Coordinates of C-alpha atoms and ligand atoms in Angstrom, one line a residue:
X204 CA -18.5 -2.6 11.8
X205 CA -17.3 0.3 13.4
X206 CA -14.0 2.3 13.7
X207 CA -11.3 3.0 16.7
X208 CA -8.3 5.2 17.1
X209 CA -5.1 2.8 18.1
X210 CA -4.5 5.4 21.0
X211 CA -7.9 5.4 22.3
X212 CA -9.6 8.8 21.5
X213 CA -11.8 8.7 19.0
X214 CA -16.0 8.0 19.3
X215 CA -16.9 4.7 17.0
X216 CA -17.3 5.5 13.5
X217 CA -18.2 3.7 10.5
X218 CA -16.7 3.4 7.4
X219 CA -17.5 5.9 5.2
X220 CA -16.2 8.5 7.9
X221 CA -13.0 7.2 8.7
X222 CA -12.6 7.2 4.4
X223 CA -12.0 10.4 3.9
X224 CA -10.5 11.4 7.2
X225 CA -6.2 10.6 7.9
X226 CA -5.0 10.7 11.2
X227 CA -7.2 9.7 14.3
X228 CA -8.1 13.3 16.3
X229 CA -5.8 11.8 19.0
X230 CA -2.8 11.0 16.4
X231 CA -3.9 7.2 16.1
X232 CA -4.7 5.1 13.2
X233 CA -8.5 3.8 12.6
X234 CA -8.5 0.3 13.3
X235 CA -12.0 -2.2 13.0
X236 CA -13.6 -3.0 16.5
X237 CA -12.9 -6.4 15.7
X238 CA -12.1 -8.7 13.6
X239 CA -14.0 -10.9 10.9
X240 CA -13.8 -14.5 11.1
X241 CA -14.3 -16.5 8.1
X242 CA -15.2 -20.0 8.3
X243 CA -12.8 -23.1 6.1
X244 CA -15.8 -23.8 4.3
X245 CA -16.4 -20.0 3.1
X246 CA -13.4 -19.5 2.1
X247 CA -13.5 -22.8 -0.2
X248 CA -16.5 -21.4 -1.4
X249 CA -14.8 -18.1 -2.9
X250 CA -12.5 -20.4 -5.0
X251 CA -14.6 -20.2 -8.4
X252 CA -15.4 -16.3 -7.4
X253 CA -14.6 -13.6 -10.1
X254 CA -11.6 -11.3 -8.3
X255 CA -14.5 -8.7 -8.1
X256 CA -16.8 -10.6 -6.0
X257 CA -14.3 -12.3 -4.0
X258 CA -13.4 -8.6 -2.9
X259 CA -17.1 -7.6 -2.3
X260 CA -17.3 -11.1 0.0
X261 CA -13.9 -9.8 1.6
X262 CA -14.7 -6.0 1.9
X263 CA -18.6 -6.4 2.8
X264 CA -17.4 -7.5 6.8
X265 CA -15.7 -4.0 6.8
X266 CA -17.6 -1.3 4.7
X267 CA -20.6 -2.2 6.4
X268 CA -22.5 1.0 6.1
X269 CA -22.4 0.7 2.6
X270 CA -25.8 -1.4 0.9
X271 CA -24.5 -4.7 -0.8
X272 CA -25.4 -4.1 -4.2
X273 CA -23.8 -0.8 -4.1
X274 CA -20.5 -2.4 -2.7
X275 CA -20.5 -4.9 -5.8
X276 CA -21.5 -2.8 -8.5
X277 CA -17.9 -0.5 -7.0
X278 CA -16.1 -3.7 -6.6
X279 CA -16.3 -4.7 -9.8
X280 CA -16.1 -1.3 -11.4
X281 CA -12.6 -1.0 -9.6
X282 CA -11.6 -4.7 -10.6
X283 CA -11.9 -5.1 -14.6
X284 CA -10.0 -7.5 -17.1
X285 CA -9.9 -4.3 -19.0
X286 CA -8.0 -2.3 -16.2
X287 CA -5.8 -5.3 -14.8
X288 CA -5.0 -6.5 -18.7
X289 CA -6.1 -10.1 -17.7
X290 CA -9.6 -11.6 -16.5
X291 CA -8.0 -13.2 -13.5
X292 CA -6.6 -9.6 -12.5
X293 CA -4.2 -10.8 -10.1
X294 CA -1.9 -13.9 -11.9
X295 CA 0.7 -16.4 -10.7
X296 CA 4.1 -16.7 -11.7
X297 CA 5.9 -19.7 -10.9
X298 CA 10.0 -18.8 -9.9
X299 CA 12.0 -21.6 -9.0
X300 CA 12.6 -23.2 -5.7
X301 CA 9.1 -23.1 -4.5
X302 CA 8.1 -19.6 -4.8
X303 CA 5.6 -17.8 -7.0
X304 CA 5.1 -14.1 -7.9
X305 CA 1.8 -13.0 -7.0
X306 CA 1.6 -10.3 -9.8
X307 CA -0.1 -7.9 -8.3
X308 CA 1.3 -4.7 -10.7
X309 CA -0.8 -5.1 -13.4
X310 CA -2.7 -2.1 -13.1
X311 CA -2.5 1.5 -14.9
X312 CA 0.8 2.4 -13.4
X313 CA 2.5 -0.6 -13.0
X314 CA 2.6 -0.9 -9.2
X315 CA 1.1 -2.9 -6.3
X316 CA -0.8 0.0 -5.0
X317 CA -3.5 0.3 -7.9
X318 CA -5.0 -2.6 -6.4
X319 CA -5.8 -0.5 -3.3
X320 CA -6.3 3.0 -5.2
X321 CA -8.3 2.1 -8.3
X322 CA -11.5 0.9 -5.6
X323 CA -10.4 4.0 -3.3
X324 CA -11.4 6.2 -6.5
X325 CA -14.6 4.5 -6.6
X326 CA -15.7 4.7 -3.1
X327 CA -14.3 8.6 -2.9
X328 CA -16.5 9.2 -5.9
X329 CA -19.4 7.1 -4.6
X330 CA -19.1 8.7 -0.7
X331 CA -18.7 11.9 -2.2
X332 CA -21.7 12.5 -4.6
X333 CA -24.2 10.8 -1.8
X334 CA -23.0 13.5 0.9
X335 CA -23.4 16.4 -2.2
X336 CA -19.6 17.3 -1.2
X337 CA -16.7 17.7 -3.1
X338 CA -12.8 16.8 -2.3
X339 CA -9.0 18.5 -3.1
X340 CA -6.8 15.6 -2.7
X341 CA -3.4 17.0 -1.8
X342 CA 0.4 14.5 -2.0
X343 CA 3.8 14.6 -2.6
X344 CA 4.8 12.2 -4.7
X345 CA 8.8 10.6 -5.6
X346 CA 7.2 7.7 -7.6
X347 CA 5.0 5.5 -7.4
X348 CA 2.2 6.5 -4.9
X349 CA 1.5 9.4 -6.6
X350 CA 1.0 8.1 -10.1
X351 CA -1.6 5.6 -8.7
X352 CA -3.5 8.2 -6.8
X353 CA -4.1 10.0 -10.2
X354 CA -5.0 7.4 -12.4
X355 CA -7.3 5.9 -10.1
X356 CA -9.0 9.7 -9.1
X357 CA -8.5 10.9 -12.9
X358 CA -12.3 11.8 -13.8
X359 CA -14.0 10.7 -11.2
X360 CA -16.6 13.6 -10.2
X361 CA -15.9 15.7 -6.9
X362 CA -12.2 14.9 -6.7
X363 CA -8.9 17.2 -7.9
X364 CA -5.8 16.0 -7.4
X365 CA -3.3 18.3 -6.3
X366 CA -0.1 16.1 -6.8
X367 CA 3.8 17.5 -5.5
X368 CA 6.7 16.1 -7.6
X369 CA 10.3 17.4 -6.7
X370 CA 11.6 19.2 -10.6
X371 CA 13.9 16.8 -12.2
X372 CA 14.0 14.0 -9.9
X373 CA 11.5 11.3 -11.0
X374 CA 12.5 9.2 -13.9
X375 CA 11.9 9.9 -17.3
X376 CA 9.1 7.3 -17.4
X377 CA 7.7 7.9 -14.3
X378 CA 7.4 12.0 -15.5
X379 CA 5.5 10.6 -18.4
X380 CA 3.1 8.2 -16.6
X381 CA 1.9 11.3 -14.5
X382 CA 2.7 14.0 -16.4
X383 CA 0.9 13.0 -19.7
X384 CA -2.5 12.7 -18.0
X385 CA -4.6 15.7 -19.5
X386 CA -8.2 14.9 -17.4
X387 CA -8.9 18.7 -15.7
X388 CA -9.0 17.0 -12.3
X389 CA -5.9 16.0 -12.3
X390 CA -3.0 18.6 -11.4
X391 CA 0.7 17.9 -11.1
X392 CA 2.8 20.4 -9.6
X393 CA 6.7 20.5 -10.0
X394 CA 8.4 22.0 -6.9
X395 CA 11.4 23.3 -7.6
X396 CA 13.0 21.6 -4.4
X397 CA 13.5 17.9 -3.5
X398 CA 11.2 15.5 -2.5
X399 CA 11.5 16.8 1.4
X400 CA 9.8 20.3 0.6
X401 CA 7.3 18.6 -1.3
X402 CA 6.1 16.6 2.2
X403 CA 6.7 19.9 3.9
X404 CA 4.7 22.0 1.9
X405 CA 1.7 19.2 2.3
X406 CA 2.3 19.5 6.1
X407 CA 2.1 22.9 6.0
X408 CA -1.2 23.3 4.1
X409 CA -2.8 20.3 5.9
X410 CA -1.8 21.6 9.2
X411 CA -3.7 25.0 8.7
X412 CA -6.9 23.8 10.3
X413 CA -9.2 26.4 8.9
X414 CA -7.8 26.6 5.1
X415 CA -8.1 22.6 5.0
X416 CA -12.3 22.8 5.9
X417 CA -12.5 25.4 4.3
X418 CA -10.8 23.9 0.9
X419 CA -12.0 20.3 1.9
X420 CA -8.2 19.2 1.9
X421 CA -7.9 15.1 1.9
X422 CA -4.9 12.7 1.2
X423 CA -4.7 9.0 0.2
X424 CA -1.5 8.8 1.8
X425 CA -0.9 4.7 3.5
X426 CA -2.5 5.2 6.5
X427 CA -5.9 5.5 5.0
X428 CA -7.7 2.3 6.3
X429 CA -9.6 1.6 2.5
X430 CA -6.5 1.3 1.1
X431 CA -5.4 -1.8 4.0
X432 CA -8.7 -3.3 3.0
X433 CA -9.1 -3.3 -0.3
X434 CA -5.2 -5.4 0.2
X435 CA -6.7 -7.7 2.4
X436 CA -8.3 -9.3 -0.6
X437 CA -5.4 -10.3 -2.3
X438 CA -4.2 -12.5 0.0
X439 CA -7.3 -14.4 0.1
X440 CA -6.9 -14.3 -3.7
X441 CA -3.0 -15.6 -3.9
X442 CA -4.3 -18.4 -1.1
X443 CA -6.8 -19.7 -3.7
X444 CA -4.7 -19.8 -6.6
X445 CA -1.5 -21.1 -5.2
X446 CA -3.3 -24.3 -3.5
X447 CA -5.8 -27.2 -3.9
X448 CA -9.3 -27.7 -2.4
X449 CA -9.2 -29.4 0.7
X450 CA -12.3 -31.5 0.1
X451 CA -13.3 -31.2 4.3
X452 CA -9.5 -31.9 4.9
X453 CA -7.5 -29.6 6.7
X454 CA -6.9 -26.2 5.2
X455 CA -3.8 -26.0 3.0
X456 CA -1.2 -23.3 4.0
X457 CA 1.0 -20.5 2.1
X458 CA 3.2 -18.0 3.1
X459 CA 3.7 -14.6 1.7
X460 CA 6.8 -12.2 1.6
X461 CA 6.8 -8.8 1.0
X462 CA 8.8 -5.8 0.3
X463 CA 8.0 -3.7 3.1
X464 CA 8.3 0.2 3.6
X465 CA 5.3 1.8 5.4
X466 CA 4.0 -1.9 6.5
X467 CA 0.7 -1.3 4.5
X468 CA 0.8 -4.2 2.6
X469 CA 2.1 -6.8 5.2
X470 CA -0.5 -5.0 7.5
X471 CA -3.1 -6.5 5.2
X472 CA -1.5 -9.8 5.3
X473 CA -1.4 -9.4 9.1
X474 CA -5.5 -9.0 8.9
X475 CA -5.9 -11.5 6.4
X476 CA -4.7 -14.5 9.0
X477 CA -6.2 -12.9 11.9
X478 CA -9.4 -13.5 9.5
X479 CA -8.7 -17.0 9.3
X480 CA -7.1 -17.5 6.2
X481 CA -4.3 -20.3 6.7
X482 CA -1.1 -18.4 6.5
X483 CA 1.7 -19.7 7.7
X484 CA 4.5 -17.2 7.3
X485 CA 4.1 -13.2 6.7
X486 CA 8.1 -12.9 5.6
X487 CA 8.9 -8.8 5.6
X488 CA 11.6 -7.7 3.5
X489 CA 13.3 -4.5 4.1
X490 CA 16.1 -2.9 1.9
X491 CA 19.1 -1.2 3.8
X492 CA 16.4 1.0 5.8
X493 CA 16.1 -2.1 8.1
X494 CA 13.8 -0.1 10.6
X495 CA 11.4 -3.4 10.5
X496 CA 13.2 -5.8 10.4
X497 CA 15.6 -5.0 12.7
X498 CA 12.0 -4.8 15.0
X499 CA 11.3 -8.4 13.8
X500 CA 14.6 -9.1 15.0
X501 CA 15.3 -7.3 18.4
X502 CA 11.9 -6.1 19.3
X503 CA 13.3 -2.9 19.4
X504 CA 11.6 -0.2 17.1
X505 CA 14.0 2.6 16.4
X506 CA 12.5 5.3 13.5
X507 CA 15.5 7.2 11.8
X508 CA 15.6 10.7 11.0
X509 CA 15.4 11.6 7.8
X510 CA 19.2 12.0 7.5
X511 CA 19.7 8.8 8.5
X512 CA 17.6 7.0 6.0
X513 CA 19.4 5.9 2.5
X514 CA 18.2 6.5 -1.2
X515 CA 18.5 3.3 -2.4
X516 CA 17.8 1.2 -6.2
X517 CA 14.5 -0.1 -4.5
X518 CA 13.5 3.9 -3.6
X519 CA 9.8 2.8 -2.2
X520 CA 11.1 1.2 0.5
X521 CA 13.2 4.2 1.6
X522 CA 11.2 5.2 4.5
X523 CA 12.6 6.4 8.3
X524 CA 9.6 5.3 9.9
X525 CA 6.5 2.3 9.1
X526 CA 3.1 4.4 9.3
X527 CA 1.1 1.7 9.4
X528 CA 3.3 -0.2 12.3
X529 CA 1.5 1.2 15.2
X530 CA -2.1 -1.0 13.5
X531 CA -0.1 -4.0 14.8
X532 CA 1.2 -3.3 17.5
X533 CA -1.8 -2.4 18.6
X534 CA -3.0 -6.1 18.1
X535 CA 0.4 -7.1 19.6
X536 CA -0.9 -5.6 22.8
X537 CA -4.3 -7.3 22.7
X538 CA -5.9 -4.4 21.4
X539 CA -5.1 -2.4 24.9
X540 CA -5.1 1.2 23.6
X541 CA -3.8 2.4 26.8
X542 CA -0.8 1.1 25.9
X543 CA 0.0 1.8 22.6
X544 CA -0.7 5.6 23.4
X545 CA 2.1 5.1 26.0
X546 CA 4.4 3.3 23.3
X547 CA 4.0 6.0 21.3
X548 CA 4.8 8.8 23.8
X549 CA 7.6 7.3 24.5
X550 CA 8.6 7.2 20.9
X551 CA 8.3 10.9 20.9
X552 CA 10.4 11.5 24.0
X553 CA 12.9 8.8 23.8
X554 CA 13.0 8.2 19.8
X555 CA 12.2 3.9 20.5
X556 CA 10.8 1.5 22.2
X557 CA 11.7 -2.1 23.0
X558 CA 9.0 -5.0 22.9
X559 CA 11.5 -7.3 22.9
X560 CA 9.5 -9.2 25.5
X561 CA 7.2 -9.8 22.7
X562 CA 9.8 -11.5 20.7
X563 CA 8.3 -15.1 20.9
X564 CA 4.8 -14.3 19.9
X565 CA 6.1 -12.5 16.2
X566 CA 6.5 -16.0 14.9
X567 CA 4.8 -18.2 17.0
X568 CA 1.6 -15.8 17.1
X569 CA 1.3 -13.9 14.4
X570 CA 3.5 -15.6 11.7
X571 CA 6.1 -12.5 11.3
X572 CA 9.7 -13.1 9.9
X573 CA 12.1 -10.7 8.6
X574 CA 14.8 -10.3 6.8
X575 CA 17.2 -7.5 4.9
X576 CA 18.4 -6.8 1.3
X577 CA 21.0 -4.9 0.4
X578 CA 21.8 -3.3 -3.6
X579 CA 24.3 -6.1 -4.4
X580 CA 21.8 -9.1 -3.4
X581 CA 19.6 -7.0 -5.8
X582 CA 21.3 -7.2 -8.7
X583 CA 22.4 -11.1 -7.8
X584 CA 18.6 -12.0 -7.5
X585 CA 17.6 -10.0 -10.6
X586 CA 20.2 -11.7 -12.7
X587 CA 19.5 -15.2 -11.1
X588 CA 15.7 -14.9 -11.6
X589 CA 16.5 -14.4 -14.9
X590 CA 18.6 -17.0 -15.6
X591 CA 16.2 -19.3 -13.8
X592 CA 12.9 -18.0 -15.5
X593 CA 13.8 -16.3 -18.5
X594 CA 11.4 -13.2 -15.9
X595 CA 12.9 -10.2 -14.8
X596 CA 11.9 -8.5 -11.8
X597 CA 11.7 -5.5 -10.5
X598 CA 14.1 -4.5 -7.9
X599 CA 11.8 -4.0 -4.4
X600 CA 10.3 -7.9 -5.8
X601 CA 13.7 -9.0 -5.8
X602 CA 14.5 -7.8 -2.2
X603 CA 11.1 -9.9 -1.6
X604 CA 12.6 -13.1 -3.3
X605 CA 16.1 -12.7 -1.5
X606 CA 14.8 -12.5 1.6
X607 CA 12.2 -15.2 1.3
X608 CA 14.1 -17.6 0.2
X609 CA 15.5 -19.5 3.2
X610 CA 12.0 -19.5 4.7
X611 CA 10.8 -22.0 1.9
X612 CA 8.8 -25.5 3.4
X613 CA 8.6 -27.7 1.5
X614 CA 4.6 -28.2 0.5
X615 CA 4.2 -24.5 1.6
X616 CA 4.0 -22.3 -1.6
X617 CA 6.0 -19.3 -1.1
X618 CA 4.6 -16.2 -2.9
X619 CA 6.4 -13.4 -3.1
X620 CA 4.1 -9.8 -4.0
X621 CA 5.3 -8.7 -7.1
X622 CA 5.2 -4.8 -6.0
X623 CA 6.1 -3.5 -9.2
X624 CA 6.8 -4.4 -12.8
X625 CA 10.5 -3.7 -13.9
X626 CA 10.1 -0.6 -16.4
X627 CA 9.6 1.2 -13.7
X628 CA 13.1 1.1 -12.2
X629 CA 14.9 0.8 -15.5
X630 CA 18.3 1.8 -14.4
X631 CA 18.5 -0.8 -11.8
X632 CA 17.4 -3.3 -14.5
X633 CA 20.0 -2.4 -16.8
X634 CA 23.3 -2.2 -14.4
X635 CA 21.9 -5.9 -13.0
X636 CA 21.3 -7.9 -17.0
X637 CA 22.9 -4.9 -19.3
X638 CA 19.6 -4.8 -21.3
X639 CA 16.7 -2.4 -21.2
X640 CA 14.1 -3.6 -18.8
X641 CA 11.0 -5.4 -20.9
X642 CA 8.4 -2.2 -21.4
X643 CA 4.9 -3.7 -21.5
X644 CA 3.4 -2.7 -25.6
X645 CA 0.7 0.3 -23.6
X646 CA 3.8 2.4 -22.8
X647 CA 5.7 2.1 -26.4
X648 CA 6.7 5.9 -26.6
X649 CA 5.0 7.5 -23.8
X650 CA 7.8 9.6 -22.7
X651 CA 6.8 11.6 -26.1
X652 CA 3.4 12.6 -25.2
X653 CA 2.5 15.9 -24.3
X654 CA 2.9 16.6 -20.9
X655 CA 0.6 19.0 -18.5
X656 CA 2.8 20.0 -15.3
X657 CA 2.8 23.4 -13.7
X658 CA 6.3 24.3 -12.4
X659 CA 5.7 26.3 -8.9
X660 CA 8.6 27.5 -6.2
X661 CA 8.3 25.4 -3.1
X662 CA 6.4 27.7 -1.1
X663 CA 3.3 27.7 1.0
X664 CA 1.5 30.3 -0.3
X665 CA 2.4 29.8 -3.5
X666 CA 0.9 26.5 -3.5
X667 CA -2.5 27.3 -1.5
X668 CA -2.9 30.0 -4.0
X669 CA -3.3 27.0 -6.7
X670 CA -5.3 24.9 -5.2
X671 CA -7.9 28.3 -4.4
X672 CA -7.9 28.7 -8.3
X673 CA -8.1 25.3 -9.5
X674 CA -9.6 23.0 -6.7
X675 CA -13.1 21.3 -6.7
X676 CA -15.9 23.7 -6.3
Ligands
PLP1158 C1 4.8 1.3 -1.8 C2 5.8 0.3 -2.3 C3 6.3 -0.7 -1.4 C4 6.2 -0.6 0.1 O1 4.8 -0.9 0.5 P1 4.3 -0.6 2.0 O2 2.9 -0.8 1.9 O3 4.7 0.9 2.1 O4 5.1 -1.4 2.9 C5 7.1 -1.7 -2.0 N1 7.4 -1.7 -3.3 C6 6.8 -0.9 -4.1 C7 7.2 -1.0 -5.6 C8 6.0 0.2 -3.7 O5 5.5 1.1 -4.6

């Protein structure tokens, strides 16, 4: 399997290149040549599978350059009961009225994305030591993305984390989940500045051509195509435990909702039925940055500026513009490059585009509803859960369970990705129930540790200096 730009200007590449590389040269996204089909009776056949090997099955169509028993023996270092807290790694929680959680936060930090990022430290390490080269990751962080990146990379030989938190404006816990990390690789930097001169300081020092080579400079921001991968699996996973063998019968369906922000997770939904596997509906759920779902609904796609977007009480779904969007449209227009490079031109000159001709195949086609969520239906699905359940959820799950619930079938399970367990977004927690979010027994006092944090002005040179002293030789 090989690798494409989404615009068109980029030589085939296989895997292990387009890991450690962001952006396309051309400004595109890498996308597979084509698509893996998997066959009813294979995936029956994964049913018994341990998470681990399931993933290997899933992940060996794309990573081809990589030898099978290398691929399992990272697949299953990535995957363990040990990490995940449970042997199944990724459990169902029945809600009421035909939905399920699909827990998939039960990783290090609490949040969907260590699924993707504990294999992506693997495979960084792994890619790394067999090309005798050595990495500087560089982010900017408000919560959650950042957190994962460093407990996935934390030891792992070849890598340093250079990790950009605005001073003051994380919570308490989430300071402590990063902060209290003392491995030498990893290094989190306090900008005195909000979150907005963290992500310019990282464009800066990733757009200076010659300092990134020369300082190997890499991200695992969303666009990175391991990270959509290593998703995929999930959904294959949440299909086999939400259903019944078939027995030679026809497949049975799900659907899945999720709380959207840069479209990566969906986007792995979206591959996952192109695959084959029988999904019925992908339901994306947006908060009051709507920029996909009013897409879903019009057709039109309309990025905000930054000014525009709003800080809401589910904060990682606060985003202007969906990174990963432009993988499907790209698939929405049959895979015609051409075209997406002139969609996205026009983006930059007229600030949208309208696909509204398209309208009828984002159900009919490709399985995509959508729907909004707002801070009140929040706090009224929080509280409801609840009351149903006896579970509380985090808030961005709870936008997922608002917004799926009218597209419940009956027979269909609904699972809704559980995107993050509630600690994390304790003050949301506690204005929705009045009682301290439930704090899993691991973090009992962590906000007491000792913490390791450099506190730098948000400047350039400032920060290039850093990563000169302390980066990866
Ligand atoms: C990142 C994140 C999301 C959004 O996921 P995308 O892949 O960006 O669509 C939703 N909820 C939580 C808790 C997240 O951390």
């Amino acid at each position: 399997m090989r690798y494409l730009s989404t615009r068109g200007g980029m030589a085939p590449q296989p895997f292990t290149d387009v890991l450690l590389e962001g952006l396309a040269p051309d400004g595109g996204l890498a996308v597979p040549e084509s698509i893996p089909q998997i066959s009813a009776k294979q995936l029956e056949s994964w049913r018994d599978l341990s998470y681990a090997d399931l993933a290997f099955e899933v992940l060996q169509h794309f990573l081809t350059d990589i030898p099978a028993d290398d691929l399992r023996t990272l697949t299953h270092a990535a995957y363990r009961p040990d990490v995940f807290g449970s042997a199944v790694i990724v459990p169902l929680k029945p809600l009421a009225g035909g939905m399920s959680l699909l827990g998939l936060s039960e990783g290090p930090t609490l949040a969907f994305k260590d699924m993707a990022m504990q294999l992506l430290g693997h495979l960084f390490e792994y890619t790394l030591s067999r090309r005798n080269s050595t990495l500087n990751i560089l982010g900017a962080t408000s919560g959650d993305t950042g957190s994962a990146a460093e407990y996935a990379m934390r030891g792992k030989k070849g890598v340093s984390v250079f990790m950009l938190s605005p001073q003051g404006r994380m919570s308490a816990f989430q300071r402590a989940q990063m902060y209290s990390l003392q491995d030498e690789n990893i290094h989190n930097i306090a900008v005195q500045g909000v979150f907005d001169d963290c992500q310019d300081i990282v464009k800066a020092v990733s757009g200076d051509l010659s300092f990134k080579i020369e300082h190997r400079i890499g991200a695992v921001n969303s666009i990175n195509w391991a990270r959509i991968a290593a998703q995929v699996v999930y959904y294959f996973h949440g299909w086999r435990i939400a259903t019944q063998p078939s027995n030679g019968g026809e497949l049975p369906q799900v659907s899945f909702a999720v709380p959207s922000g840069n479209f990566g997770n969906i986007l792995a939904g979206h591959f996952a039925r192109s695959m084959g596997l029988p999904i019925r509906r992908l339901v994306l759920a947006t908060n009051e940055n709507n920029v996909l779902e009013e897409f879903f609904r019009t057709g039109i796609y309309r990025p905000r500026a930054s000014a525009e977007t709003h800080q809401t009480s589910s904060p990682s779904m606060d985003i202007s513009k969906a990174s990963n969007f432009e993988r499907f449209v790209y698939d929405l227009m049959d895979r015609d490059a051409a075209k997406v490079k002139a969609l996205w031109d026009q983006l930059a000159t007229e600030g949208s585009f309208d696909l509204s001709l398209h309208k009828p195949e984002f159900e009919t086609r490709f399985g995509f509803v959508s729907g909004a969520s707002t801070h009140a239906d929040r706090l009224a699905t929080i509280r409801q859960v609840k009351a149903e359940t006896g579970l509380v959820i985090d808030p961005h799950t709870a936008d997922g369970v608002k917004v799926a619930r009218p597209f419940v079938e009956s027979g269909i399970p609904m699972l809704v990705l559980e995107t993050a367990l509630p600690i994390k977004f304790g003050e949301t927690i506690e204005e929705a129930l009045g009682e301290l979010a439930p704090r899993p027994p691991a973090f009992e006092g962590i906000e007491a540790l000792p913490q390791r944090v450099q506190i730098l002005d948000a400047d350039v040179q400032t920060i290039k200096d850093f990563i000169v002293k302390h980066g990866a030789a």
